[in-house]
Amino acid sequence: MLLNDVHLHEQTEDTIIWKHANDGIYTAATAYKAQFLGLTLSPLDRMVWKAWAPPKVKFFAWLAIQDRIWTADRLQRRGWPNCGLCKLCNREQETGAHIFFKCRFTIRIWKSLIERIGLAHIDTSEWHTDESVYEWWDKRTDNRNPNQQALASLTILVSWTIWNERNARVF
Ligand SMILES: [Zn+2]
């Protein structure tokens, strides 16, 4: 996003205008203030750390987004015992992408929430095109969404609920 501030012209020397200060000059103080405008957030800050959720749930989300929780496919790759099929639908190989946005069970939960809370802009029928948990989570919380921060919290809490339901069925 900050790249928008950089203008390149072949004939002129490069200048960089820092748009968070009236005079266009970068200072630490204006950078500090810019953080509160939400313009300098890294994706993981936006998706996890700046959202509301209990700390341990945020930590779970941080791992899940990076595909670092112990789903069956990851256990299998290490040769460790695993549940194989998704325990929510008993139909497909369990992967992070499957349990968090492709499983029929998960989509049913999201659909009922979308209807109840009135999140008409969310279309679960597009989700199968997302290839990773990161990609899906990013799209659910990027600046094309109204109430970004609320959606980030909702995504974390719904995914946490689904993960707990999965664990209750596995263990
Ligand atoms: Zn499933």
JSON list of C-alpha atoms and ligand atoms in Angstrom, two decimals:
[
{"chain": "A", "resi": 1, "resn": "MET", "atom": "CA", "xyz": [0.00, 0.00, 0.00]},
{"chain": "A", "resi": 2, "resn": "LEU", "atom": "CA", "xyz": [2.83, 2.37, 0.81]},
{"chain": "A", "resi": 3, "resn": "LEU", "atom": "CA", "xyz": [4.15, 1.84, -2.70]},
{"chain": "A", "resi": 4, "resn": "ASN", "atom": "CA", "xyz": [1.35, 4.10, -3.88]},
{"chain": "A", "resi": 5, "resn": "ASP", "atom": "CA", "xyz": [3.38, 6.94, -2.45]},
{"chain": "A", "resi": 6, "resn": "VAL", "atom": "CA", "xyz": [6.34, 6.32, -4.71]},
{"chain": "A", "resi": 7, "resn": "HIS", "atom": "CA", "xyz": [6.17, 8.04, -8.08]},
{"chain": "A", "resi": 8, "resn": "LEU", "atom": "CA", "xyz": [8.67, 7.17, -10.78]},
{"chain": "A", "resi": 9, "resn": "HIS", "atom": "CA", "xyz": [9.42, 9.45, -13.74]},
{"chain": "A", "resi": 10, "resn": "GLU", "atom": "CA", "xyz": [12.26, 8.63, -16.09]},
{"chain": "A", "resi": 11, "resn": "GLN", "atom": "CA", "xyz": [13.48, 12.19, -16.51]},
{"chain": "A", "resi": 12, "resn": "THR", "atom": "CA", "xyz": [13.33, 13.34, -12.94]},
{"chain": "A", "resi": 13, "resn": "GLU", "atom": "CA", "xyz": [15.10, 12.28, -9.84]},
{"chain": "A", "resi": 14, "resn": "ASP", "atom": "CA", "xyz": [13.14, 10.03, -7.56]},
{"chain": "A", "resi": 15, "resn": "THR", "atom": "CA", "xyz": [11.38, 11.62, -4.67]},
{"chain": "A", "resi": 16, "resn": "ILE", "atom": "CA", "xyz": [9.34, 9.92, -2.04]},
{"chain": "A", "resi": 17, "resn": "ILE", "atom": "CA", "xyz": [6.47, 11.73, -0.45]},
{"chain": "A", "resi": 18, "resn": "TRP", "atom": "CA", "xyz": [5.45, 10.55, 2.97]},
{"chain": "A", "resi": 19, "resn": "LYS", "atom": "CA", "xyz": [1.73, 11.08, 2.90]},
{"chain": "A", "resi": 20, "resn": "HIS", "atom": "CA", "xyz": [1.26, 10.81, 6.66]},
{"chain": "A", "resi": 21, "resn": "ALA", "atom": "CA", "xyz": [2.84, 14.21, 7.30]},
{"chain": "A", "resi": 22, "resn": "ASN", "atom": "CA", "xyz": [1.52, 17.55, 5.99]},
{"chain": "A", "resi": 23, "resn": "ASP", "atom": "CA", "xyz": [4.94, 18.51, 4.62]},
{"chain": "A", "resi": 24, "resn": "GLY", "atom": "CA", "xyz": [5.58, 15.11, 3.03]},
{"chain": "A", "resi": 25, "resn": "ILE", "atom": "CA", "xyz": [8.67, 14.52, 5.16]},
{"chain": "A", "resi": 26, "resn": "TYR", "atom": "CA", "xyz": [9.02, 11.22, 6.98]},
{"chain": "A", "resi": 27, "resn": "THR", "atom": "CA", "xyz": [9.47, 11.38, 10.73]},
{"chain": "A", "resi": 28, "resn": "ALA", "atom": "CA", "xyz": [9.22, 8.69, 13.38]},
{"chain": "A", "resi": 29, "resn": "ALA", "atom": "CA", "xyz": [6.38, 10.57, 15.05]},
{"chain": "A", "resi": 30, "resn": "THR", "atom": "CA", "xyz": [4.19, 10.60, 11.93]},
{"chain": "A", "resi": 31, "resn": "ALA", "atom": "CA", "xyz": [5.03, 6.94, 11.29]},
{"chain": "A", "resi": 32, "resn": "TYR", "atom": "CA", "xyz": [3.91, 6.16, 14.81]},
{"chain": "A", "resi": 33, "resn": "LYS", "atom": "CA", "xyz": [0.63, 8.00, 14.26]},
{"chain": "A", "resi": 34, "resn": "ALA", "atom": "CA", "xyz": [0.14, 6.28, 10.88]},
{"chain": "A", "resi": 35, "resn": "GLN", "atom": "CA", "xyz": [0.00, 2.93, 12.64]},
{"chain": "A", "resi": 36, "resn": "PHE", "atom": "CA", "xyz": [-3.27, 3.96, 14.19]},
{"chain": "A", "resi": 37, "resn": "LEU", "atom": "CA", "xyz": [-4.78, 4.68, 10.79]},
{"chain": "A", "resi": 38, "resn": "GLY", "atom": "CA", "xyz": [-4.44, 0.99, 10.03]},
{"chain": "A", "resi": 39, "resn": "LEU", "atom": "CA", "xyz": [-2.38, 1.75, 6.95]},
{"chain": "A", "resi": 40, "resn": "THR", "atom": "CA", "xyz": [0.84, 0.12, 7.99]},
{"chain": "A", "resi": 41, "resn": "LEU", "atom": "CA", "xyz": [-0.51, -3.17, 9.33]},
{"chain": "A", "resi": 42, "resn": "SER", "atom": "CA", "xyz": [1.16, -6.30, 8.06]},
{"chain": "A", "resi": 43, "resn": "PRO", "atom": "CA", "xyz": [-1.29, -8.98, 6.86]},
{"chain": "A", "resi": 44, "resn": "LEU", "atom": "CA", "xyz": [-0.83, -11.08, 9.99]},
{"chain": "A", "resi": 45, "resn": "ASP", "atom": "CA", "xyz": [-1.41, -8.03, 12.18]},
{"chain": "A", "resi": 46, "resn": "ARG", "atom": "CA", "xyz": [-4.63, -7.37, 10.33]},
{"chain": "A", "resi": 47, "resn": "MET", "atom": "CA", "xyz": [-5.73, -11.02, 10.25]},
{"chain": "A", "resi": 48, "resn": "VAL", "atom": "CA", "xyz": [-4.74, -11.92, 13.81]},
{"chain": "A", "resi": 49, "resn": "TRP", "atom": "CA", "xyz": [-2.96, -9.61, 16.20]},
{"chain": "A", "resi": 50, "resn": "LYS", "atom": "CA", "xyz": [-5.17, -6.51, 15.85]},
{"chain": "A", "resi": 51, "resn": "ALA", "atom": "CA", "xyz": [-8.38, -8.49, 15.91]},
{"chain": "A", "resi": 52, "resn": "TRP", "atom": "CA", "xyz": [-10.27, -9.17, 19.11]},
{"chain": "A", "resi": 53, "resn": "ALA", "atom": "CA", "xyz": [-9.89, -12.69, 20.51]},
{"chain": "A", "resi": 54, "resn": "PRO", "atom": "CA", "xyz": [-8.36, -14.26, 23.62]},
{"chain": "A", "resi": 55, "resn": "PRO", "atom": "CA", "xyz": [-4.56, -14.59, 23.29]},
{"chain": "A", "resi": 56, "resn": "LYS", "atom": "CA", "xyz": [-4.47, -18.39, 23.03]},
{"chain": "A", "resi": 57, "resn": "VAL", "atom": "CA", "xyz": [-7.10, -18.24, 20.28]},
{"chain": "A", "resi": 58, "resn": "LYS", "atom": "CA", "xyz": [-5.03, -15.68, 18.38]},
{"chain": "A", "resi": 59, "resn": "PHE", "atom": "CA", "xyz": [-2.03, -17.95, 18.69]},
{"chain": "A", "resi": 60, "resn": "PHE", "atom": "CA", "xyz": [-4.06, -20.81, 17.24]},
{"chain": "A", "resi": 61, "resn": "ALA", "atom": "CA", "xyz": [-5.15, -18.54, 14.35]},
{"chain": "A", "resi": 62, "resn": "TRP", "atom": "CA", "xyz": [-1.57, -17.47, 13.71]},
{"chain": "A", "resi": 63, "resn": "LEU", "atom": "CA", "xyz": [-0.54, -21.13, 13.36]},
{"chain": "A", "resi": 64, "resn": "ALA", "atom": "CA", "xyz": [-3.60, -22.09, 11.33]},
{"chain": "A", "resi": 65, "resn": "ILE", "atom": "CA", "xyz": [-3.05, -19.31, 8.79]},
{"chain": "A", "resi": 66, "resn": "GLN", "atom": "CA", "xyz": [0.46, -20.58, 8.20]},
{"chain": "A", "resi": 67, "resn": "ASP", "atom": "CA", "xyz": [-0.76, -24.17, 7.91]},
{"chain": "A", "resi": 68, "resn": "ARG", "atom": "CA", "xyz": [1.15, -25.14, 11.03]},
{"chain": "A", "resi": 69, "resn": "ILE", "atom": "CA", "xyz": [-1.50, -26.91, 13.07]},
{"chain": "A", "resi": 70, "resn": "TRP", "atom": "CA", "xyz": [-1.45, -30.69, 13.21]},
{"chain": "A", "resi": 71, "resn": "THR", "atom": "CA", "xyz": [-4.02, -31.74, 10.66]},
{"chain": "A", "resi": 72, "resn": "ALA", "atom": "CA", "xyz": [-4.00, -35.33, 9.37]},
{"chain": "A", "resi": 73, "resn": "ASP", "atom": "CA", "xyz": [-2.18, -34.48, 6.13]},
{"chain": "A", "resi": 74, "resn": "ARG", "atom": "CA", "xyz": [0.75, -32.95, 8.03]},
{"chain": "A", "resi": 75, "resn": "LEU", "atom": "CA", "xyz": [0.92, -35.85, 10.50]},
{"chain": "A", "resi": 76, "resn": "GLN", "atom": "CA", "xyz": [0.84, -38.27, 7.58]},
{"chain": "A", "resi": 77, "resn": "ARG", "atom": "CA", "xyz": [3.78, -36.57, 5.88]},
{"chain": "A", "resi": 78, "resn": "ARG", "atom": "CA", "xyz": [5.83, -37.18, 9.02]},
{"chain": "A", "resi": 79, "resn": "GLY", "atom": "CA", "xyz": [4.65, -40.78, 9.26]},
{"chain": "A", "resi": 80, "resn": "TRP", "atom": "CA", "xyz": [2.76, -40.09, 12.48]},
{"chain": "A", "resi": 81, "resn": "PRO", "atom": "CA", "xyz": [-0.60, -41.61, 13.46]},
{"chain": "A", "resi": 82, "resn": "ASN", "atom": "CA", "xyz": [-3.49, -39.51, 12.21]},
{"chain": "A", "resi": 83, "resn": "CYS", "atom": "CA", "xyz": [-7.22, -39.54, 11.72]},
{"chain": "A", "resi": 84, "resn": "GLY", "atom": "CA", "xyz": [-7.00, -39.57, 7.89]},
{"chain": "A", "resi": 85, "resn": "LEU", "atom": "CA", "xyz": [-10.43, -38.50, 6.78]},
{"chain": "A", "resi": 86, "resn": "CYS", "atom": "CA", "xyz": [-11.93, -35.26, 8.04]},
{"chain": "A", "resi": 87, "resn": "LYS", "atom": "CA", "xyz": [-13.86, -36.07, 11.20]},
{"chain": "A", "resi": 88, "resn": "LEU", "atom": "CA", "xyz": [-16.42, -33.35, 10.47]},
{"chain": "A", "resi": 89, "resn": "CYS", "atom": "CA", "xyz": [-17.68, -34.86, 7.21]},
{"chain": "A", "resi": 90, "resn": "ASN", "atom": "CA", "xyz": [-15.96, -38.27, 7.06]},
{"chain": "A", "resi": 91, "resn": "ARG", "atom": "CA", "xyz": [-15.52, -37.83, 3.34]},
{"chain": "A", "resi": 92, "resn": "GLU", "atom": "CA", "xyz": [-12.31, -36.10, 2.48]},
{"chain": "A", "resi": 93, "resn": "GLN", "atom": "CA", "xyz": [-8.68, -36.04, 3.51]},
{"chain": "A", "resi": 94, "resn": "GLU", "atom": "CA", "xyz": [-8.26, -33.68, 6.42]},
{"chain": "A", "resi": 95, "resn": "THR", "atom": "CA", "xyz": [-6.17, -30.62, 5.54]},
{"chain": "A", "resi": 96, "resn": "GLY", "atom": "CA", "xyz": [-6.18, -27.11, 6.98]},
{"chain": "A", "resi": 97, "resn": "ALA", "atom": "CA", "xyz": [-7.89, -25.74, 3.88]},
{"chain": "A", "resi": 98, "resn": "HIS", "atom": "CA", "xyz": [-10.49, -28.49, 4.06]},
{"chain": "A", "resi": 99, "resn": "ILE", "atom": "CA", "xyz": [-11.53, -28.06, 7.68]},
{"chain": "A", "resi": 100, "resn": "PHE", "atom": "CA", "xyz": [-11.48, -24.24, 7.72]},
{"chain": "A", "resi": 101, "resn": "PHE", "atom": "CA", "xyz": [-13.28, -23.40, 4.47]},
{"chain": "A", "resi": 102, "resn": "LYS", "atom": "CA", "xyz": [-13.99, -26.36, 2.21]},
{"chain": "A", "resi": 103, "resn": "CYS", "atom": "CA", "xyz": [-15.70, -28.91, 4.46]},
{"chain": "A", "resi": 104, "resn": "ARG", "atom": "CA", "xyz": [-19.49, -29.14, 4.09]},
{"chain": "A", "resi": 105, "resn": "PHE", "atom": "CA", "xyz": [-19.81, -29.00, 7.87]},
{"chain": "A", "resi": 106, "resn": "THR", "atom": "CA", "xyz": [-17.77, -25.77, 8.05]},
{"chain": "A", "resi": 107, "resn": "ILE", "atom": "CA", "xyz": [-19.63, -24.12, 5.18]},
{"chain": "A", "resi": 108, "resn": "ARG", "atom": "CA", "xyz": [-22.95, -24.95, 6.83]},
{"chain": "A", "resi": 109, "resn": "ILE", "atom": "CA", "xyz": [-21.83, -23.15, 10.01]},
{"chain": "A", "resi": 110, "resn": "TRP", "atom": "CA", "xyz": [-20.64, -20.12, 8.05]},
{"chain": "A", "resi": 111, "resn": "LYS", "atom": "CA", "xyz": [-23.84, -19.97, 6.01]},
{"chain": "A", "resi": 112, "resn": "SER", "atom": "CA", "xyz": [-26.03, -19.91, 9.09]},
{"chain": "A", "resi": 113, "resn": "LEU", "atom": "CA", "xyz": [-23.85, -17.18, 10.64]},
{"chain": "A", "resi": 114, "resn": "ILE", "atom": "CA", "xyz": [-23.87, -15.14, 7.43]},
{"chain": "A", "resi": 115, "resn": "GLU", "atom": "CA", "xyz": [-27.64, -15.30, 7.39]},
{"chain": "A", "resi": 116, "resn": "ARG", "atom": "CA", "xyz": [-28.08, -14.57, 11.07]},
{"chain": "A", "resi": 117, "resn": "ILE", "atom": "CA", "xyz": [-25.64, -11.64, 11.24]},
{"chain": "A", "resi": 118, "resn": "GLY", "atom": "CA", "xyz": [-26.56, -10.32, 7.80]},
{"chain": "A", "resi": 119, "resn": "LEU", "atom": "CA", "xyz": [-23.15, -10.57, 6.11]},
{"chain": "A", "resi": 120, "resn": "ALA", "atom": "CA", "xyz": [-24.60, -10.52, 2.61]},
{"chain": "A", "resi": 121, "resn": "HIS", "atom": "CA", "xyz": [-21.26, -9.69, 0.96]},
{"chain": "A", "resi": 122, "resn": "ILE", "atom": "CA", "xyz": [-19.78, -13.07, 1.90]},
{"chain": "A", "resi": 123, "resn": "ASP", "atom": "CA", "xyz": [-20.31, -15.72, -0.76]},
{"chain": "A", "resi": 124, "resn": "THR", "atom": "CA", "xyz": [-19.23, -19.16, 0.40]},
{"chain": "A", "resi": 125, "resn": "SER", "atom": "CA", "xyz": [-19.67, -20.59, -3.11]},
{"chain": "A", "resi": 126, "resn": "GLU", "atom": "CA", "xyz": [-16.42, -18.83, -4.11]},
{"chain": "A", "resi": 127, "resn": "TRP", "atom": "CA", "xyz": [-14.37, -20.39, -1.37]},
{"chain": "A", "resi": 128, "resn": "HIS", "atom": "CA", "xyz": [-13.41, -23.58, -3.20]},
{"chain": "A", "resi": 129, "resn": "THR", "atom": "CA", "xyz": [-11.16, -21.50, -5.49]},
{"chain": "A", "resi": 130, "resn": "ASP", "atom": "CA", "xyz": [-8.91, -20.44, -2.59]},
{"chain": "A", "resi": 131, "resn": "GLU", "atom": "CA", "xyz": [-5.87, -22.65, -2.41]},
{"chain": "A", "resi": 132, "resn": "SER", "atom": "CA", "xyz": [-4.49, -22.04, 1.06]},
{"chain": "A", "resi": 133, "resn": "VAL", "atom": "CA", "xyz": [-5.75, -21.11, 4.49]},
{"chain": "A", "resi": 134, "resn": "TYR", "atom": "CA", "xyz": [-3.68, -17.93, 4.18]},
{"chain": "A", "resi": 135, "resn": "GLU", "atom": "CA", "xyz": [-5.31, -16.93, 0.90]},
{"chain": "A", "resi": 136, "resn": "TRP", "atom": "CA", "xyz": [-8.82, -17.62, 2.20]},
{"chain": "A", "resi": 137, "resn": "TRP", "atom": "CA", "xyz": [-8.24, -15.85, 5.52]},
{"chain": "A", "resi": 138, "resn": "ASP", "atom": "CA", "xyz": [-6.66, -12.85, 3.79]},
{"chain": "A", "resi": 139, "resn": "LYS", "atom": "CA", "xyz": [-9.64, -12.42, 1.45]},
{"chain": "A", "resi": 140, "resn": "ARG", "atom": "CA", "xyz": [-12.09, -12.69, 4.34]},
{"chain": "A", "resi": 141, "resn": "THR", "atom": "CA", "xyz": [-10.44, -9.81, 6.18]},
{"chain": "A", "resi": 142, "resn": "ASP", "atom": "CA", "xyz": [-8.92, -7.52, 3.54]},
{"chain": "A", "resi": 143, "resn": "ASN", "atom": "CA", "xyz": [-10.04, -3.97, 2.86]},
{"chain": "A", "resi": 144, "resn": "ARG", "atom": "CA", "xyz": [-12.75, -5.03, 0.42]},
{"chain": "A", "resi": 145, "resn": "ASN", "atom": "CA", "xyz": [-14.72, -6.17, 3.44]},
{"chain": "A", "resi": 146, "resn": "PRO", "atom": "CA", "xyz": [-16.82, -3.80, 5.53]},
{"chain": "A", "resi": 147, "resn": "ASN", "atom": "CA", "xyz": [-16.01, -4.01, 9.26]},
{"chain": "A", "resi": 148, "resn": "GLN", "atom": "CA", "xyz": [-12.64, -5.60, 8.61]},
{"chain": "A", "resi": 149, "resn": "GLN", "atom": "CA", "xyz": [-11.72, -5.88, 12.24]},
{"chain": "A", "resi": 150, "resn": "ALA", "atom": "CA", "xyz": [-15.01, -7.50, 13.24]},
{"chain": "A", "resi": 151, "resn": "LEU", "atom": "CA", "xyz": [-14.64, -9.98, 10.39]},
{"chain": "A", "resi": 152, "resn": "ALA", "atom": "CA", "xyz": [-11.10, -10.80, 11.47]},
{"chain": "A", "resi": 153, "resn": "SER", "atom": "CA", "xyz": [-12.42, -11.59, 14.96]},
{"chain": "A", "resi": 154, "resn": "LEU", "atom": "CA", "xyz": [-15.30, -13.61, 13.58]},
{"chain": "A", "resi": 155, "resn": "THR", "atom": "CA", "xyz": [-13.01, -15.62, 11.31]},
{"chain": "A", "resi": 156, "resn": "ILE", "atom": "CA", "xyz": [-10.70, -16.39, 14.22]},
{"chain": "A", "resi": 157, "resn": "LEU", "atom": "CA", "xyz": [-13.52, -17.42, 16.56]},
{"chain": "A", "resi": 158, "resn": "VAL", "atom": "CA", "xyz": [-15.42, -19.52, 14.04]},
{"chain": "A", "resi": 159, "resn": "SER", "atom": "CA", "xyz": [-12.24, -21.32, 13.00]},
{"chain": "A", "resi": 160, "resn": "TRP", "atom": "CA", "xyz": [-11.35, -21.92, 16.65]},
{"chain": "A", "resi": 161, "resn": "THR", "atom": "CA", "xyz": [-14.81, -23.38, 17.27]},
{"chain": "A", "resi": 162, "resn": "ILE", "atom": "CA", "xyz": [-14.45, -25.67, 14.27]},
{"chain": "A", "resi": 163, "resn": "TRP", "atom": "CA", "xyz": [-10.98, -26.79, 15.38]},
{"chain": "A", "resi": 164, "resn": "ASN", "atom": "CA", "xyz": [-12.33, -27.62, 18.86]},
{"chain": "A", "resi": 165, "resn": "GLU", "atom": "CA", "xyz": [-15.22, -29.57, 17.41]},
{"chain": "A", "resi": 166, "resn": "ARG", "atom": "CA", "xyz": [-12.74, -31.45, 15.26]},
{"chain": "A", "resi": 167, "resn": "ASN", "atom": "CA", "xyz": [-10.56, -32.22, 18.29]},
{"chain": "A", "resi": 168, "resn": "ALA", "atom": "CA", "xyz": [-13.53, -33.40, 20.31]},
{"chain": "A", "resi": 169, "resn": "ARG", "atom": "CA", "xyz": [-14.27, -35.91, 17.55]},
{"chain": "A", "resi": 170, "resn": "VAL", "atom": "CA", "xyz": [-10.70, -37.07, 17.08]},
{"chain": "A", "resi": 171, "resn": "PHE", "atom": "CA", "xyz": [-9.65, -37.51, 20.71]},
{"chain": "B", "resi": 1, "resn": "ZN", "atom": "ZN", "xyz": [-14.77, -32.38, 6.07]}
]
